[in-house]
CSV table of C-alpha atoms in Angstrom, one decimal:
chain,number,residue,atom,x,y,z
A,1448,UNK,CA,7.0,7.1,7.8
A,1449,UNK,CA,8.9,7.7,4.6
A,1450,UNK,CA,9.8,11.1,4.1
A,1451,UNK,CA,8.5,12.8,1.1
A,1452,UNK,CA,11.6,15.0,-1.4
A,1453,UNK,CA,9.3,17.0,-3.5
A,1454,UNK,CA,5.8,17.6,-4.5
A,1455,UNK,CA,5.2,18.2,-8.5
A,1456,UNK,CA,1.7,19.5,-8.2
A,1457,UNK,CA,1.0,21.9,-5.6
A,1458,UNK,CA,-1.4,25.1,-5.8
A,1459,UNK,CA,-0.6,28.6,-5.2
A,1460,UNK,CA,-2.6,31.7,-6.3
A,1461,UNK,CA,-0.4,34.7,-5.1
A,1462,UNK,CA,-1.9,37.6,-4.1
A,1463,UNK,CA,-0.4,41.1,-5.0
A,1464,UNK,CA,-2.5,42.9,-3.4
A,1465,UNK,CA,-1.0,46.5,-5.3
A,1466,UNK,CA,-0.9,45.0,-8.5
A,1467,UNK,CA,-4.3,42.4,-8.7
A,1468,UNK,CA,-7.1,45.6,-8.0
A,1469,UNK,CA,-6.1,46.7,-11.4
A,1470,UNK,CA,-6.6,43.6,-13.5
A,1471,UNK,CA,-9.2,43.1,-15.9
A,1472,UNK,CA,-11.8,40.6,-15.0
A,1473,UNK,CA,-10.3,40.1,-11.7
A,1474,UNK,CA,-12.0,40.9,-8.4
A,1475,UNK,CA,-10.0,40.2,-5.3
A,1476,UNK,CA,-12.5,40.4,-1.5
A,1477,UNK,CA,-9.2,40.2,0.9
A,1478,UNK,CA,-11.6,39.7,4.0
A,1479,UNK,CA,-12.9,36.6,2.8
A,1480,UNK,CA,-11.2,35.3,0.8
A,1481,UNK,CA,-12.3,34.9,-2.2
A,1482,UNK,CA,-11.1,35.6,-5.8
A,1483,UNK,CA,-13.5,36.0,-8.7
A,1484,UNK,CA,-12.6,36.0,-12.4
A,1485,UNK,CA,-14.3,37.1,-15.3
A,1486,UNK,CA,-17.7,37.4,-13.3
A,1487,UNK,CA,-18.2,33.3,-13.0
A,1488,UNK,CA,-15.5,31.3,-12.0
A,1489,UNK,CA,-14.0,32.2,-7.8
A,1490,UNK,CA,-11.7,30.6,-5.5
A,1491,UNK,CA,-12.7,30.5,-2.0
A,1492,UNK,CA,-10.4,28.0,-0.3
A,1493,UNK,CA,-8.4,30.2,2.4
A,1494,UNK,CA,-5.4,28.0,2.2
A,1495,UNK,CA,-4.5,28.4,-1.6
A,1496,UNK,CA,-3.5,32.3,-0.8
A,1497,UNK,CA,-1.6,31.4,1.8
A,1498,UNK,CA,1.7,30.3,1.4
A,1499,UNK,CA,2.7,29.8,5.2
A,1500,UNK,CA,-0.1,27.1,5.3
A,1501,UNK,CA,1.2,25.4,2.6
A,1502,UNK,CA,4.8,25.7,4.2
A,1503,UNK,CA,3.5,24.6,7.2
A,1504,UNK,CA,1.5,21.5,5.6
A,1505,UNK,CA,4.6,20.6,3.6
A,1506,UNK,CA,6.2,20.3,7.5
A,1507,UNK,CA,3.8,18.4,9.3
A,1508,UNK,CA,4.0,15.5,6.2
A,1509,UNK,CA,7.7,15.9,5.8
A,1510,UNK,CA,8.1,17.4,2.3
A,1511,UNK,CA,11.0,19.2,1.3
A,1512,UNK,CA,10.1,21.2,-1.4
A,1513,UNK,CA,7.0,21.9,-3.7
A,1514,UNK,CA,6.7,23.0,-7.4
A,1515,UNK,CA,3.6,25.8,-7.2
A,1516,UNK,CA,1.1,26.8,-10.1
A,1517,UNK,CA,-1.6,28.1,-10.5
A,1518,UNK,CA,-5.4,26.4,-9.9
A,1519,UNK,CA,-7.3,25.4,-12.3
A,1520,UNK,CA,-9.7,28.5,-12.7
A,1521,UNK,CA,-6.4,30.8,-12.5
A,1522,UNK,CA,-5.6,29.4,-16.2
A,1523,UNK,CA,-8.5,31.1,-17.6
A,1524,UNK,CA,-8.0,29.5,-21.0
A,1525,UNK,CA,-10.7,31.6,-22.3
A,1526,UNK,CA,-8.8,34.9,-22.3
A,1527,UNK,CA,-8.0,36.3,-25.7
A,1528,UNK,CA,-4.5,37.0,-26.8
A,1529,UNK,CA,-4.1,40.2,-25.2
A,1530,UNK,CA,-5.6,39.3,-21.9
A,1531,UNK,CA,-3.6,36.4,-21.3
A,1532,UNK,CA,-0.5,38.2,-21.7
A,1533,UNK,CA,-1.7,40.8,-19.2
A,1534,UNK,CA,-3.0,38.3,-17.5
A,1535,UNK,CA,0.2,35.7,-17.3
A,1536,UNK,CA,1.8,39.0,-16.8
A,1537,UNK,CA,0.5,39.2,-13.3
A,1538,UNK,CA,0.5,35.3,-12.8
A,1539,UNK,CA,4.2,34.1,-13.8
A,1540,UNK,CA,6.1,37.2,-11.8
A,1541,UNK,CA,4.1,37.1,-8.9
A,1542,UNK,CA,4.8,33.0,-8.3
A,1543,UNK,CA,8.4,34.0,-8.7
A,1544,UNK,CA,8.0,36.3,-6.4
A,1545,UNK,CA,6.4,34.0,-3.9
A,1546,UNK,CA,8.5,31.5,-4.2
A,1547,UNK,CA,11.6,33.7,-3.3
A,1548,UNK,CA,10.6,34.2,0.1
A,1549,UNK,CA,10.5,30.3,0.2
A,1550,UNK,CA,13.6,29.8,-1.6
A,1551,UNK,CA,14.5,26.6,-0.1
A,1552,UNK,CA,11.3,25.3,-0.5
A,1553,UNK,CA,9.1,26.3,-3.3
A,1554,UNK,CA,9.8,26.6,-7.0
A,1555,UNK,CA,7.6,28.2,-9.5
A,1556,UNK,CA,5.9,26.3,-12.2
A,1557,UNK,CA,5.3,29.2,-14.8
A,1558,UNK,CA,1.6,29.4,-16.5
A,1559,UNK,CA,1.5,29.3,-20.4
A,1560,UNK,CA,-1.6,30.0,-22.3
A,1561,UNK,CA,-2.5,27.0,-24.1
A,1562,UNK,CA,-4.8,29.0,-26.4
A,1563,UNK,CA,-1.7,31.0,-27.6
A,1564,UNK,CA,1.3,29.1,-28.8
A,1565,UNK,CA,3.2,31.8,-29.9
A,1566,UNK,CA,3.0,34.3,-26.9
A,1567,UNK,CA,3.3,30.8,-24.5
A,1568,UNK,CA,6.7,30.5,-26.9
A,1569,UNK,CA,7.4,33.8,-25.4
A,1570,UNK,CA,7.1,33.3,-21.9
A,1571,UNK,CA,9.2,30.2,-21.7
A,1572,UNK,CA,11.9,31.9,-23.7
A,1573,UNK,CA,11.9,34.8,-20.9
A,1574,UNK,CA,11.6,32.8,-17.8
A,1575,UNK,CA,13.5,29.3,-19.0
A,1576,UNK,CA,17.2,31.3,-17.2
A,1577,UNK,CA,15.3,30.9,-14.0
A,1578,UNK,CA,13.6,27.7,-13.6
A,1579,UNK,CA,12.6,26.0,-16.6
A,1580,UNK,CA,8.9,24.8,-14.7
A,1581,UNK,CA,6.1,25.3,-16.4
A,1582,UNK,CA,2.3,24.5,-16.4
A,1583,UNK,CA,-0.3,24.5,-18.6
A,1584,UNK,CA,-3.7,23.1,-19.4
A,1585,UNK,CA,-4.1,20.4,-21.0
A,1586,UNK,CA,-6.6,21.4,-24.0
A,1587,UNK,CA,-9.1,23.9,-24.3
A,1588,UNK,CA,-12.5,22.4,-25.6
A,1589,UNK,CA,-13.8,25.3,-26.5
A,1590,UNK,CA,-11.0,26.9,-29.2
A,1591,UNK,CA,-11.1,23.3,-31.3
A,1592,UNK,CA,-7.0,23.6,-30.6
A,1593,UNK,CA,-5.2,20.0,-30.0
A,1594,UNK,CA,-1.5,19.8,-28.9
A,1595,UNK,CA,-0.9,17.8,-32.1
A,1596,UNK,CA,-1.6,21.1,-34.2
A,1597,UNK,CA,1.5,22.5,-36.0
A,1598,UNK,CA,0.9,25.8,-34.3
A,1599,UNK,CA,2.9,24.4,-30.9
A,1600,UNK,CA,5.9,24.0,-32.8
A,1601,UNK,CA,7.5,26.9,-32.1
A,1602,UNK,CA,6.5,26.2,-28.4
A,1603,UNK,CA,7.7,22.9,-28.3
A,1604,UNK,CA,11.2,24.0,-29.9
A,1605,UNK,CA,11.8,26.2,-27.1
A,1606,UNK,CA,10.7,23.8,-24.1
A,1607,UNK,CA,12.7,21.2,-25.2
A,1608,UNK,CA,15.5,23.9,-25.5
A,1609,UNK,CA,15.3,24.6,-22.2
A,1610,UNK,CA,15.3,20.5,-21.2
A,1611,UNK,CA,11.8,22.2,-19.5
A,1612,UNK,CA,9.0,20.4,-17.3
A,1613,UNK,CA,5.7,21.2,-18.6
A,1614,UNK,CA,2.4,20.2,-16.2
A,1615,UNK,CA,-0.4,19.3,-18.4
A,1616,UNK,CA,-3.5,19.9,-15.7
A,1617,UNK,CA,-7.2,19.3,-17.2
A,1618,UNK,CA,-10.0,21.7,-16.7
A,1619,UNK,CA,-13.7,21.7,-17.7
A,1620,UNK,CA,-14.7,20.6,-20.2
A,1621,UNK,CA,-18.0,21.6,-22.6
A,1622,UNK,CA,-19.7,18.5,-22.7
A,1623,UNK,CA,-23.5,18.9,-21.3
A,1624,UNK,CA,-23.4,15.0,-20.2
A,1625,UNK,CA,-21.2,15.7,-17.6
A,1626,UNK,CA,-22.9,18.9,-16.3
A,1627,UNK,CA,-23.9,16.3,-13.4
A,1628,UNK,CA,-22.4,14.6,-10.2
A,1629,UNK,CA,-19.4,16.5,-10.8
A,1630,UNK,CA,-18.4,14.6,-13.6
A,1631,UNK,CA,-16.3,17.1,-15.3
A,1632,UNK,CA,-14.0,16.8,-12.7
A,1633,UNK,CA,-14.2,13.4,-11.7
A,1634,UNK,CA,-14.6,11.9,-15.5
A,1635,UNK,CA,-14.1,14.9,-18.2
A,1636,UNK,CA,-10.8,15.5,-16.5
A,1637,UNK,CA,-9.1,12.3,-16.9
A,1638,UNK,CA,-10.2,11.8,-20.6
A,1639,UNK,CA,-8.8,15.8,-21.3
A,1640,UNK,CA,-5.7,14.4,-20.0
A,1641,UNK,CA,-5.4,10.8,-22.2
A,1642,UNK,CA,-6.4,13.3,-24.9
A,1643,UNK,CA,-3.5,15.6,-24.5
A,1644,UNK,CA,-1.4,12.2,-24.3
A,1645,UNK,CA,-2.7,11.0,-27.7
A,1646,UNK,CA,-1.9,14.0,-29.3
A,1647,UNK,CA,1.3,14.4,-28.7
A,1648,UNK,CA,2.6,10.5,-29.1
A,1649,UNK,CA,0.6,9.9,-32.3
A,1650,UNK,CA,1.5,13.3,-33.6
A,1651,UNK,CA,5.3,12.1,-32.6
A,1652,UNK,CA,6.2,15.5,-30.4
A,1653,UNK,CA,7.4,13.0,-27.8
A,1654,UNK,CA,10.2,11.9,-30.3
A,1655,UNK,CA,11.1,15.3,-31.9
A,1656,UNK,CA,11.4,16.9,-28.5
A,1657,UNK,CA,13.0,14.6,-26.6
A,1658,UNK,CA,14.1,16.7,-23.4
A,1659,UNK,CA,10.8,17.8,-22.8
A,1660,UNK,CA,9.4,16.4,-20.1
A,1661,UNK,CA,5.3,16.5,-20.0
A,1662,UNK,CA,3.9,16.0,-16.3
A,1663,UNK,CA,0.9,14.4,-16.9
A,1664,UNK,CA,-1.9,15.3,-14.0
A,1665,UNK,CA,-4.1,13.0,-11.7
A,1666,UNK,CA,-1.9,9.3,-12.8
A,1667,UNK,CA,-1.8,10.4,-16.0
A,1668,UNK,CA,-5.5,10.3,-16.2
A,1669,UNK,CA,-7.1,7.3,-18.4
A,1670,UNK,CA,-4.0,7.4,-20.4
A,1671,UNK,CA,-2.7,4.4,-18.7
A,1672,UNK,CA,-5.8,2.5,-19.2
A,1673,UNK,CA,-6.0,3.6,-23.3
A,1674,UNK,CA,-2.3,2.9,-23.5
A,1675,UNK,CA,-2.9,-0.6,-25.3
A,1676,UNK,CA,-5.6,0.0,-27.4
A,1677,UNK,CA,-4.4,3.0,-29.1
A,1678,UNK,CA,-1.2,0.8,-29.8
A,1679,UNK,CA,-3.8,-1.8,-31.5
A,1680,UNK,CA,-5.1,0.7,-33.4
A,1681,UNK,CA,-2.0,1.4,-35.3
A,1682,UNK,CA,-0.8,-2.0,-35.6
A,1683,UNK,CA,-4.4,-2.5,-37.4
A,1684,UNK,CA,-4.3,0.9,-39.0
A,1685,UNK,CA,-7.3,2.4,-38.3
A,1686,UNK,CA,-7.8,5.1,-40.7
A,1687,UNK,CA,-5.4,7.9,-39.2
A,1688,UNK,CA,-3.9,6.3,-36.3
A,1689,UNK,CA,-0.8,5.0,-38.2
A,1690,UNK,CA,1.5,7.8,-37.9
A,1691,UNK,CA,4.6,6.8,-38.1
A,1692,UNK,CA,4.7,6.8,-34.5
A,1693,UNK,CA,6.0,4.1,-31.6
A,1694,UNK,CA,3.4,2.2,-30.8
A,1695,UNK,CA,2.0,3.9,-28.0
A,1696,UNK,CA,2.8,1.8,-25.1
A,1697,UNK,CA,6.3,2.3,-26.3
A,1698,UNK,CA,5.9,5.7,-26.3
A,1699,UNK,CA,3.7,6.7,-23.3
A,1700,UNK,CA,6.8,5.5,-21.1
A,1701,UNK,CA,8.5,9.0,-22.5
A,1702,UNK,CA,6.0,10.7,-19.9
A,1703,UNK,CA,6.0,11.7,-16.5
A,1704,UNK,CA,2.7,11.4,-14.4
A,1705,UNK,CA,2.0,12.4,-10.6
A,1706,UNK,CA,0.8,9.5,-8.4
A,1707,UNK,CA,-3.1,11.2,-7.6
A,1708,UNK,CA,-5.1,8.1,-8.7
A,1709,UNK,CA,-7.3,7.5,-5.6
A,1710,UNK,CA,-6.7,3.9,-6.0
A,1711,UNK,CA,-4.1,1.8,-5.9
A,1712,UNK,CA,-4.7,-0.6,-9.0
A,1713,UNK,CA,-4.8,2.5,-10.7
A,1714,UNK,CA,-1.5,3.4,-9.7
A,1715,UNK,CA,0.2,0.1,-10.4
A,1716,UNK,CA,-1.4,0.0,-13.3
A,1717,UNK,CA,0.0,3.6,-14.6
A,1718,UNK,CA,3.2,3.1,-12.9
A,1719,UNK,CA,3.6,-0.3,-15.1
A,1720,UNK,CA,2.3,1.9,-18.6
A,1721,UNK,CA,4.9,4.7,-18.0
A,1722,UNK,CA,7.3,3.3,-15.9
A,1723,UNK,CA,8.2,3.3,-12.0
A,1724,UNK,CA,10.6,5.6,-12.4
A,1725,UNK,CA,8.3,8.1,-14.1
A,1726,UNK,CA,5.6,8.7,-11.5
A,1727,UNK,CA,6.5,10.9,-8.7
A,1728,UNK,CA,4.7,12.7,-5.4
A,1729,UNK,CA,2.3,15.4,-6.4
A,1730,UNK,CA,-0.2,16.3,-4.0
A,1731,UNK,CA,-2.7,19.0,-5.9
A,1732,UNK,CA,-2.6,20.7,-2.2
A,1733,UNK,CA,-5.0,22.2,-0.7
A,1734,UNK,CA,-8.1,20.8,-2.6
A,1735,UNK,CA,-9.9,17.8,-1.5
A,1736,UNK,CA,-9.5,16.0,-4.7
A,1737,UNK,CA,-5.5,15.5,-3.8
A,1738,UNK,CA,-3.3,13.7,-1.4
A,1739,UNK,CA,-3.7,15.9,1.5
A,1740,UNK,CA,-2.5,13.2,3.8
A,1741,UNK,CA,-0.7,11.4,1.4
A,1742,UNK,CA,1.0,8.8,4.0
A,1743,UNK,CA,-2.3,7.5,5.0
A,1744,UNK,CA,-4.1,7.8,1.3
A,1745,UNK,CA,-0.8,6.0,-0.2
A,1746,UNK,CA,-0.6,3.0,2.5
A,1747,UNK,CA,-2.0,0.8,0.8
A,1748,UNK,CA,0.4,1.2,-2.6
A,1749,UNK,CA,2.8,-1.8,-3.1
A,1750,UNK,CA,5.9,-0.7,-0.5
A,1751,UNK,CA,8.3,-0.6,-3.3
A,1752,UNK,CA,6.1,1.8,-5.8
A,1753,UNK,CA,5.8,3.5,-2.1
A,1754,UNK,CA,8.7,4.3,-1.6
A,1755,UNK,CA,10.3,5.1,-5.1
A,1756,UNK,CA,7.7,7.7,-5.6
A,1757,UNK,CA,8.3,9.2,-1.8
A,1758,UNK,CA,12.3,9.5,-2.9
A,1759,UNK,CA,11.6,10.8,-6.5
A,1760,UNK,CA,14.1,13.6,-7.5
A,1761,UNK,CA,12.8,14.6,-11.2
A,1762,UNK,CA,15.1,17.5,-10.8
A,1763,UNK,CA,17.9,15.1,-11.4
């Protein structure tokens, strides 16, 4: 069994118990557990506010050490300005302080608010001296806002700055179509993903900010599978798509992705659109949509794409 040198995508929601009580739109029931936000949206899985059971799962499958955000629902990519910084406020200090009783092993991945630019600016400049990690969602459907909008600039400047990793994690979309069979999960997320992608290769942020280095969720998505015909589109110039930009299976290869695919075609196939060398371990620990035993879900991945993504340092 190959051992396992870091996980990118691991979940943590830290409990403060003294400081969550008084948070707006926050409701914490300790003796379930359960965490409720904004009066819709709660986290019940008893793992994710533990981080001794994620510890002791990153032992039993021989993982050295884990980057931790937030889930999903902890994003809350709705909040105005104000919220969110109260909000991040809470989030981003109480990871740190999570992780540092876990030195050795777990290293924050900072929330930014991808509604706010400017105040997401702001946190990376104050937390960049001491990890630069961050994660962030990867649109937010209902705000119109794309990561190709000019008002990331200042955000960008400073992430690449700080030579920063930056998780790009889908969440639900507003579509009505997919309001069955789970499909904003299983199919909204992905496309949210190849979205983000697209925005930021054809708007060219991959090549102005170099040292970035976007973390693209869940194999990159559908970006992998898109990859070509967005490049034909340019060559072609469809109204819009020629930028100026690589074509875009030149320039998807600047991305990182983690290796959650559920499939492994869809692995190779995203490890040969970004590169071997740019997919590495994430597990999305503890939800059932991840790589909770990711020796056995992986076995049947070509040994060599096996075992360079079991080994992969990013850090380096």
């Amino acid at each position: 069994m190959e051992p396992i040198a870091l996980d990118c995508h691991a979940h943590l929601a830290p409990i403060l118990p003294d400081r969550i009580a008084d948070l707006p739109g926050v409701a914490w029931f300790p003796e379930e557990p359960r965490l409720v936000l904004d009066g819709s949206a709660s986290l019940a899985s008893p793992s994710v506010f533990r981080p001794e059971a994620l510890i002791a799962w990153m032992d039993a499958q021989r993982i050295a050490r884990a980057w931790i955000s937030v889930p999903p629902p902890l994003y809350r990519a709705g909040l105005d300005e104000a919220g969110a910084r109260i909000w991040c406020g809470y989030v981003n200090p109480a990871l740190a302080e999570v992780a540092g009783r876990f030195v050795d092993r777990l290293a924050p991945s900072f929330l930014l608010p991808v509604r706010h630019p400017a105040l997401a600016a702001e946190i990376v400049a104050g937390f960049a001296p001491r990890g630069a990690r961050f994660a962030m969602a990867a649109g937010h459907a209902a705000s119109g806002l794309v990561l190709s909008d000019p008002t990331y600039e200042p955000l960008w400047t400073v992430l690449d700055a700080a030579g920063a990793f930056l998780l790009l994690h889908p969440t639900a979309g507003r579509d009505p179509r997919l309001d069955h069979f789970f499909l904003h999960n299983l199919l909204g997320g992905p496309g949210e993903t190849a979205l983000a992608a697209a925005h930021l290769a054809m708007s060219r942020v991959l090549e102005r900010f170099p040292r970035i280095r976007f973390i693209l969720s869940h194999g990159a998505g559908s970006a992998a599978m898109i990859a070509g015909r967005l490049a034909h589109g340019q060559a072609v110039r469809r109204p819009g798509a020629d930028t100026g930009a690589r074509p875009m299976t030149e320039a998807f290869r600047d991305f990182h992705a983690d290796c959650i695919t559920h499939s492994a075609p869809a692995l190779a196939l995203a490890a040969a659109v970004l590169g071997p060398e740019r997919i590495l371990f994430g597990s999305d620990w503890p939800f059932s949509m991840g790589l909770i035993e990711p020796h056995r879900q992986l076995a049947d991945v070509d040994p060599e794409l096996r075992a360079r993504i079991f080994a992969a340092t990013p850090e380096g």
